[in-house]
Short mmCIF file of N, CA and C and ligand atoms in Angstrom, two decimals:
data_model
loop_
_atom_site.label_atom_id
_atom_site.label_comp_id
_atom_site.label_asym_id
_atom_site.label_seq_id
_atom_site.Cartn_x
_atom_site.Cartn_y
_atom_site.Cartn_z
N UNK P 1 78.82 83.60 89.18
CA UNK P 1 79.10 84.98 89.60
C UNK P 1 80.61 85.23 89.64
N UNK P 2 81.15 86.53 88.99
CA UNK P 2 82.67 86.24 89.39
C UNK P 2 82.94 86.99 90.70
N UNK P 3 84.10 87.30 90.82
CA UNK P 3 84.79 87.67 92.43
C UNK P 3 83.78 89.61 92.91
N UNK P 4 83.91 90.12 91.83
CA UNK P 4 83.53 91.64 91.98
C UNK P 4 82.08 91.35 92.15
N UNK P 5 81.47 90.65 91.65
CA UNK P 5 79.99 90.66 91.52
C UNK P 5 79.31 90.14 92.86
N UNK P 6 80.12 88.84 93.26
CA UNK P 6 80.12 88.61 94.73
C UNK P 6 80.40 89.72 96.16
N UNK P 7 81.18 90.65 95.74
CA UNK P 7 81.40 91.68 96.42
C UNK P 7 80.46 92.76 96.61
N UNK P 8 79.81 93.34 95.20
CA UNK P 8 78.87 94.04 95.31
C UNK P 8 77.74 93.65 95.47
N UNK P 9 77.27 92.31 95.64
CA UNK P 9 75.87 91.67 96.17
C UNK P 9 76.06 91.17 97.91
N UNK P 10 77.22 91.47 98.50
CA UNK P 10 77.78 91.73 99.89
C UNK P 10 78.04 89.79 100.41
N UNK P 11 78.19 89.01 99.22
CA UNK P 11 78.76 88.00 99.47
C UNK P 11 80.13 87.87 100.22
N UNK P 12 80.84 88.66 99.25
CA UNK P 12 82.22 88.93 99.87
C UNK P 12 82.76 90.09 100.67
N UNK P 13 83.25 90.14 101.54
CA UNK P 13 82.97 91.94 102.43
C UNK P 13 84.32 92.51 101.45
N UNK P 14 83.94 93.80 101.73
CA UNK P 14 84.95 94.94 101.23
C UNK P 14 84.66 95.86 101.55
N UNK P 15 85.67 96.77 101.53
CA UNK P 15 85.67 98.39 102.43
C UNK P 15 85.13 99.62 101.24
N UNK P 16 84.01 99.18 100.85
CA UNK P 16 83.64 99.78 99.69
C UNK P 16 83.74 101.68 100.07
N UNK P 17 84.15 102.25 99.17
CA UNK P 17 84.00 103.42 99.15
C UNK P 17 83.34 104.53 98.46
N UNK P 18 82.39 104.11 97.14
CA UNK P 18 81.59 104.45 96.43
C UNK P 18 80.37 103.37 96.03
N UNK P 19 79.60 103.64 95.51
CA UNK P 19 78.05 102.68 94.96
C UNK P 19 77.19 103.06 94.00
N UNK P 20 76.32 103.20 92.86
CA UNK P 20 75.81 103.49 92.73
C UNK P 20 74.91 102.10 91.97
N UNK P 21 74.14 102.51 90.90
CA UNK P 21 73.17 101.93 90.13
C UNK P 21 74.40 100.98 89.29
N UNK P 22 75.43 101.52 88.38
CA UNK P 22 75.91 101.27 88.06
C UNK P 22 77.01 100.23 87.84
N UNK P 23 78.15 101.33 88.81
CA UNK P 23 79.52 100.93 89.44
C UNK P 23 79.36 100.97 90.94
N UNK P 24 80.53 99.85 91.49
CA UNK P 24 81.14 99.90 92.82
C UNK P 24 82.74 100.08 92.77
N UNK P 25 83.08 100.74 94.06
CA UNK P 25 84.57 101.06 94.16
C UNK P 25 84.83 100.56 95.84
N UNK P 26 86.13 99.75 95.64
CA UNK P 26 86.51 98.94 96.71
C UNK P 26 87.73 99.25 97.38
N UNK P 27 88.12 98.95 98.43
CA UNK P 27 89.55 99.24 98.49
C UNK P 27 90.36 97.85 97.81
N UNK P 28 91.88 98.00 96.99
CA UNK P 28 91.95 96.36 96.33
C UNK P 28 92.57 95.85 97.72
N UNK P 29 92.34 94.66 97.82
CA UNK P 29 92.97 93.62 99.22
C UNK P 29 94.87 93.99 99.13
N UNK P 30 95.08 94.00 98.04
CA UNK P 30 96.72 94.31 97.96
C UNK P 30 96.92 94.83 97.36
N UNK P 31 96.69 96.52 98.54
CA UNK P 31 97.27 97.63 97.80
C UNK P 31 98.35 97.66 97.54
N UNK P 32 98.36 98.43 96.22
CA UNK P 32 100.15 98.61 95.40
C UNK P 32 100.11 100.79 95.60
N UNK P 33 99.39 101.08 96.41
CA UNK P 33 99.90 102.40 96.38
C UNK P 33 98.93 102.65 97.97
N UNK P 34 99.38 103.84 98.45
CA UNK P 34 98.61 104.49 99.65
C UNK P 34 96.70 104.22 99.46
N UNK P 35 96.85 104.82 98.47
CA UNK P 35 95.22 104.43 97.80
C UNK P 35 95.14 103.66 96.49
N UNK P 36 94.72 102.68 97.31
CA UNK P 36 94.22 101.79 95.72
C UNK P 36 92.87 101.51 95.82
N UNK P 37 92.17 101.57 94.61
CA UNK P 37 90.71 101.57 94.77
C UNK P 37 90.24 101.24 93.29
N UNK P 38 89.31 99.68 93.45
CA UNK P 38 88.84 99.47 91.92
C UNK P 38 87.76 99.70 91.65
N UNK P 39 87.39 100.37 90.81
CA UNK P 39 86.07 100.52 89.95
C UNK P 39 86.05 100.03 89.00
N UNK P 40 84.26 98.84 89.28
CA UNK P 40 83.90 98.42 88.82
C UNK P 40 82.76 98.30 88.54
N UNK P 41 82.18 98.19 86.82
CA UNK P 41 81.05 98.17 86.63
C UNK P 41 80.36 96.79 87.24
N UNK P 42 79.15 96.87 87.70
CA UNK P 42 78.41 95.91 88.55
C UNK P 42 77.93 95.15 87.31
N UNK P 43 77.41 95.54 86.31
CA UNK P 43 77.02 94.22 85.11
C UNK P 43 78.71 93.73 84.77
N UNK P 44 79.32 92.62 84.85
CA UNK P 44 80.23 92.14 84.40
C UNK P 44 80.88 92.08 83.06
N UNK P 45 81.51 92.77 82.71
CA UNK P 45 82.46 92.59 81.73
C UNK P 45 83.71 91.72 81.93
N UNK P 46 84.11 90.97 80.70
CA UNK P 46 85.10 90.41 81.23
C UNK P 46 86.19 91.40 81.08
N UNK P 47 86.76 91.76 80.18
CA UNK P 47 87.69 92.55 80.57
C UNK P 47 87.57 93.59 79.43
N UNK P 48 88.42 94.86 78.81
CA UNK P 48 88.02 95.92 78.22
C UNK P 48 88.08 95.72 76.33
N UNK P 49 88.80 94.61 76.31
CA UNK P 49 88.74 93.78 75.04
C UNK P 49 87.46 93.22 74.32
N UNK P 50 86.71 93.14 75.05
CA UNK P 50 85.39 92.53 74.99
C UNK P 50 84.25 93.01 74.93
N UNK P 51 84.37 94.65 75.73
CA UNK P 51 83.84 95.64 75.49
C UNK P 51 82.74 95.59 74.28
N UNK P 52 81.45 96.10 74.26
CA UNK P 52 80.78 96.05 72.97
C UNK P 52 80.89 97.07 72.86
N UNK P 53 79.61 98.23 71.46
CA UNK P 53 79.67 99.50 71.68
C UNK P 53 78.05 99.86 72.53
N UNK P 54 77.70 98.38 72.94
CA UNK P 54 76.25 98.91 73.97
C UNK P 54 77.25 99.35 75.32
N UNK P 55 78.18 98.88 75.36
CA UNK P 55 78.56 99.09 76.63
C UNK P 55 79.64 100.66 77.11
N UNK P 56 78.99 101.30 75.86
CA UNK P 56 79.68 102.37 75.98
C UNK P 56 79.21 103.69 76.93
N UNK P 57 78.21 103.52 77.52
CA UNK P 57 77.57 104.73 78.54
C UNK P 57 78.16 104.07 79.77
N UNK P 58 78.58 103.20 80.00
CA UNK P 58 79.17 102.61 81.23
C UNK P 58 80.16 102.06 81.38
N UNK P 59 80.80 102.34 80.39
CA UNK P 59 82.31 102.75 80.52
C UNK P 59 82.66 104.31 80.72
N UNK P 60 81.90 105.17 80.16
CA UNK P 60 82.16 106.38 80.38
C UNK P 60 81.81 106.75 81.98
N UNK P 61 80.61 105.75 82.43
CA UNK P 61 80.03 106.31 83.72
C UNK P 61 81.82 106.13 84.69
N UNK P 62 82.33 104.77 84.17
CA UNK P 62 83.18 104.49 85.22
C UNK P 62 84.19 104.99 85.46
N UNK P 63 84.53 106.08 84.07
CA UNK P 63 85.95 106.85 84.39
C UNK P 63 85.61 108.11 84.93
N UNK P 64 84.39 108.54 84.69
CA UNK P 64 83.79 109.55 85.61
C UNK P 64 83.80 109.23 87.27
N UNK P 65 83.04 108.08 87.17
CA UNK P 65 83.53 108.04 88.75
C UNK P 65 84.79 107.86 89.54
N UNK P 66 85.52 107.08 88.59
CA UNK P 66 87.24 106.89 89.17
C UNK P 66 87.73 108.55 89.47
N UNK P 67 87.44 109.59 88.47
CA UNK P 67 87.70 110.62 89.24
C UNK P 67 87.13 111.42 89.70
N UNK P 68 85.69 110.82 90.34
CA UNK P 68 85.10 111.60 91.93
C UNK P 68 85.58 110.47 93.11
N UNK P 69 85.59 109.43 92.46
CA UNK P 69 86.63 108.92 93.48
C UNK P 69 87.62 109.44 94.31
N UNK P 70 88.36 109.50 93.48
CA UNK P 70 89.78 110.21 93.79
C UNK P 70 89.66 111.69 94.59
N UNK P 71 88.83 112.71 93.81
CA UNK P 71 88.52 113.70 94.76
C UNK P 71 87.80 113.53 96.05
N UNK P 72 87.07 112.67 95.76
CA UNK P 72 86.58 112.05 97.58
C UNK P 72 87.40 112.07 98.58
N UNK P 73 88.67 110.89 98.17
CA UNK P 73 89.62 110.16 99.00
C UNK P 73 90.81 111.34 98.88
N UNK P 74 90.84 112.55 98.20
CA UNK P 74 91.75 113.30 98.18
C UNK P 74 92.86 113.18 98.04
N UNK P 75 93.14 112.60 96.24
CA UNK P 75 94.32 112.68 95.70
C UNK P 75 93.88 113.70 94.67
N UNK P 76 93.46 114.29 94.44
CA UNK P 76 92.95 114.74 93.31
C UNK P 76 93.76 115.71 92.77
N UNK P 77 94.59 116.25 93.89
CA UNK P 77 95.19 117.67 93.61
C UNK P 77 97.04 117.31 93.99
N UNK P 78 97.48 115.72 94.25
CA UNK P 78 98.36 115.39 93.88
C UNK P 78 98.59 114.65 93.16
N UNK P 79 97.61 114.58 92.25
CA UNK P 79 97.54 113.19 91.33
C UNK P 79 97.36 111.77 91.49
N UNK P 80 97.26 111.00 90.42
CA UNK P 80 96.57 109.52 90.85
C UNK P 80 96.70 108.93 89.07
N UNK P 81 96.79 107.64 89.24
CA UNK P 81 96.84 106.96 87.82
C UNK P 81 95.88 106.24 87.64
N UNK P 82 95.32 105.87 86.45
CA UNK P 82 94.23 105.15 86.34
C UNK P 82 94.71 103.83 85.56
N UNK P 83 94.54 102.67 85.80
CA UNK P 83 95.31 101.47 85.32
C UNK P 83 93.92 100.58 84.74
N UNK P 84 93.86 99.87 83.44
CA UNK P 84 93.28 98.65 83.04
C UNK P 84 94.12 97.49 82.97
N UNK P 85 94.03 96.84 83.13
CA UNK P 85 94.73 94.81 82.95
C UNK P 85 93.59 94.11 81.73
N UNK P 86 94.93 94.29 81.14
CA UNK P 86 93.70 93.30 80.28
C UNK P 86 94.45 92.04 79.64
N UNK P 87 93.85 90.96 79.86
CA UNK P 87 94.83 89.51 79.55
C UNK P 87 96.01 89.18 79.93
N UNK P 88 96.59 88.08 79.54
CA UNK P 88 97.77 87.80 80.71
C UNK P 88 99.20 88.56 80.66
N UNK P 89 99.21 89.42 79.35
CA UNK P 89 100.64 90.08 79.45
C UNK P 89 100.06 91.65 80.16
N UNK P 90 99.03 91.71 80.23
CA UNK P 90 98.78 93.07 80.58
C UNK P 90 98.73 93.10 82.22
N UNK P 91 98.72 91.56 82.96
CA UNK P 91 98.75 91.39 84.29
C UNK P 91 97.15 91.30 84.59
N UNK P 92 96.36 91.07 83.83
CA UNK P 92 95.00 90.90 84.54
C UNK P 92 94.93 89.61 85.00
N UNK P 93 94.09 89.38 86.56
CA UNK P 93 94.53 88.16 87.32
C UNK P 93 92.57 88.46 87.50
N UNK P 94 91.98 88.88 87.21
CA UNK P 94 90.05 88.63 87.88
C UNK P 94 89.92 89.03 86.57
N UNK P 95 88.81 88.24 86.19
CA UNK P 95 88.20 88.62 84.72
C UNK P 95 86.88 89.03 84.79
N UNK P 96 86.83 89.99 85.43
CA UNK P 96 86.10 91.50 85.60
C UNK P 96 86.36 92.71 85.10
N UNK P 97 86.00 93.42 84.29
CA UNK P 97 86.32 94.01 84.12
C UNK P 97 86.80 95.31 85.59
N UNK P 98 87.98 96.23 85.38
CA UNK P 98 87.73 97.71 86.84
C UNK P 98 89.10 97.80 86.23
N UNK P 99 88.80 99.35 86.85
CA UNK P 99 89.97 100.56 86.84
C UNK P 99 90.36 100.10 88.27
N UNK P 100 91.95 99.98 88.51
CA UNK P 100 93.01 100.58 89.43
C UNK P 100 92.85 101.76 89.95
N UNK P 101 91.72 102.21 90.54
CA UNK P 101 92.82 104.20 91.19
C UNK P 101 93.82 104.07 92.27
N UNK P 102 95.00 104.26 91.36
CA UNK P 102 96.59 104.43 92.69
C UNK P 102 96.81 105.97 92.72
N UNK P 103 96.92 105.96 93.94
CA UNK P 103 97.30 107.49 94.28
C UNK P 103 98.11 107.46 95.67
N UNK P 104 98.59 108.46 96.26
CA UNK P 104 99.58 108.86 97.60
C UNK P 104 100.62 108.52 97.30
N UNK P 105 101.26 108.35 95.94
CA UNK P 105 102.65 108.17 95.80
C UNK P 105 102.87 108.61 94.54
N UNK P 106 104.47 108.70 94.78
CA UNK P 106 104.58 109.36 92.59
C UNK P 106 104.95 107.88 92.55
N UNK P 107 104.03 107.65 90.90
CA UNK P 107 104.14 106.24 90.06
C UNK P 107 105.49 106.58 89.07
N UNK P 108 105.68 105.47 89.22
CA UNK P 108 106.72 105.72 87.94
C UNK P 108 106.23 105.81 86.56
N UNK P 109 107.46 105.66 85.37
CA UNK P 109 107.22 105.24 84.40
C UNK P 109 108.34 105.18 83.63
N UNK P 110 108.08 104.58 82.67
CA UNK P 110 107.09 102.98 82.94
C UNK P 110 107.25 102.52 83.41
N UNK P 111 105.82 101.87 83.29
CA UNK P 111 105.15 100.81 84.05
C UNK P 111 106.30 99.10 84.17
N UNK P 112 106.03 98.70 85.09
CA UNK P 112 106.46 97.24 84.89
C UNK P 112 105.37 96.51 84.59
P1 LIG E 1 93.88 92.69 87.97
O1 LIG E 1 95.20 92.03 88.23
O2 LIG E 1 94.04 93.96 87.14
O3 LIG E 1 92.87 91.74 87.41
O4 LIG E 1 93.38 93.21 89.37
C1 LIG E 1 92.66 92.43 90.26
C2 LIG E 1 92.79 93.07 91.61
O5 LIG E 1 91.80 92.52 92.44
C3 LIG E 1 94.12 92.82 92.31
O6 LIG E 1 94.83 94.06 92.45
C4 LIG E 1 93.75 92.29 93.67
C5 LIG E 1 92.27 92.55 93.76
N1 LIG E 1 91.52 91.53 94.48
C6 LIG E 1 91.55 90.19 94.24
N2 LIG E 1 90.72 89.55 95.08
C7 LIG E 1 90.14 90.52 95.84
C8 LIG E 1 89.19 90.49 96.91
O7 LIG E 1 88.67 89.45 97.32
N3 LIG E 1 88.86 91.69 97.48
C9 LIG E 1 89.41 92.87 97.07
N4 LIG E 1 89.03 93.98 97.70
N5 LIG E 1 90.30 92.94 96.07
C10 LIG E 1 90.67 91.77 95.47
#
């Protein structure tokens, strides 16, 4: 099982803030903005490289939800960034696939 999958089967606790059939959305343990929050699809992907094209209704489900997310937690109307990691120059450290939602601050750019 990897780390996210443990989380959404309530192995590991988290301050979850969304759920469905699908995806779960967590708060990340080290937030990098006021709101950080990952969505993740609950069948495991490793990361967005890997992606098939079966896995294409649930990738769409998940950027849909990253922004009812966001209108939930109410960044919606000051903005919010949506971040992937993918492999080691891209900074991915869990090989799960999930979206970043950072919001309550202006992000820069670029990115580091
Ligand atoms: P990435 O570097 O893109 O693979 O992002 C992984 C994120 O996962 C990172 O921002 C920290 C977060 N994270 C790692 N372990 C845990 C955990 O046990 N709980 C929660 N809520 N977040 C975690």
């Amino acid at each position: 099982m990897t780390l996210f999958e443990k989380i959404a089967s309530r192995q590991i606790p988290a301050d979850i803030v969304y759920e469905d059939d699908l995806v779960i959305a967590f708060r990340d343990v080290g937030p990098q903005a006021p709101t950080h929050v990952l969505v993740v699809p609950k069948r495991a992907i490793p990361r967005i490289g890997e992606a098939a094209p079966s896995d294409h209704a649930v990738l769409g489900h998940l950027l849909i939800k990253a922004a009812e997310v966001a209108r939930k937690l109410g960044i919606d109307q000051t903005g919010y960034r949506l971040v992937i990691n993918n492999g080691p120059d891209g900074g991915e450290s869990v090989p799960h696939l999930h979206v970043h939602l950072l919001g309550g601050r202006r992000m820069d750019w670029p990115p580091g």
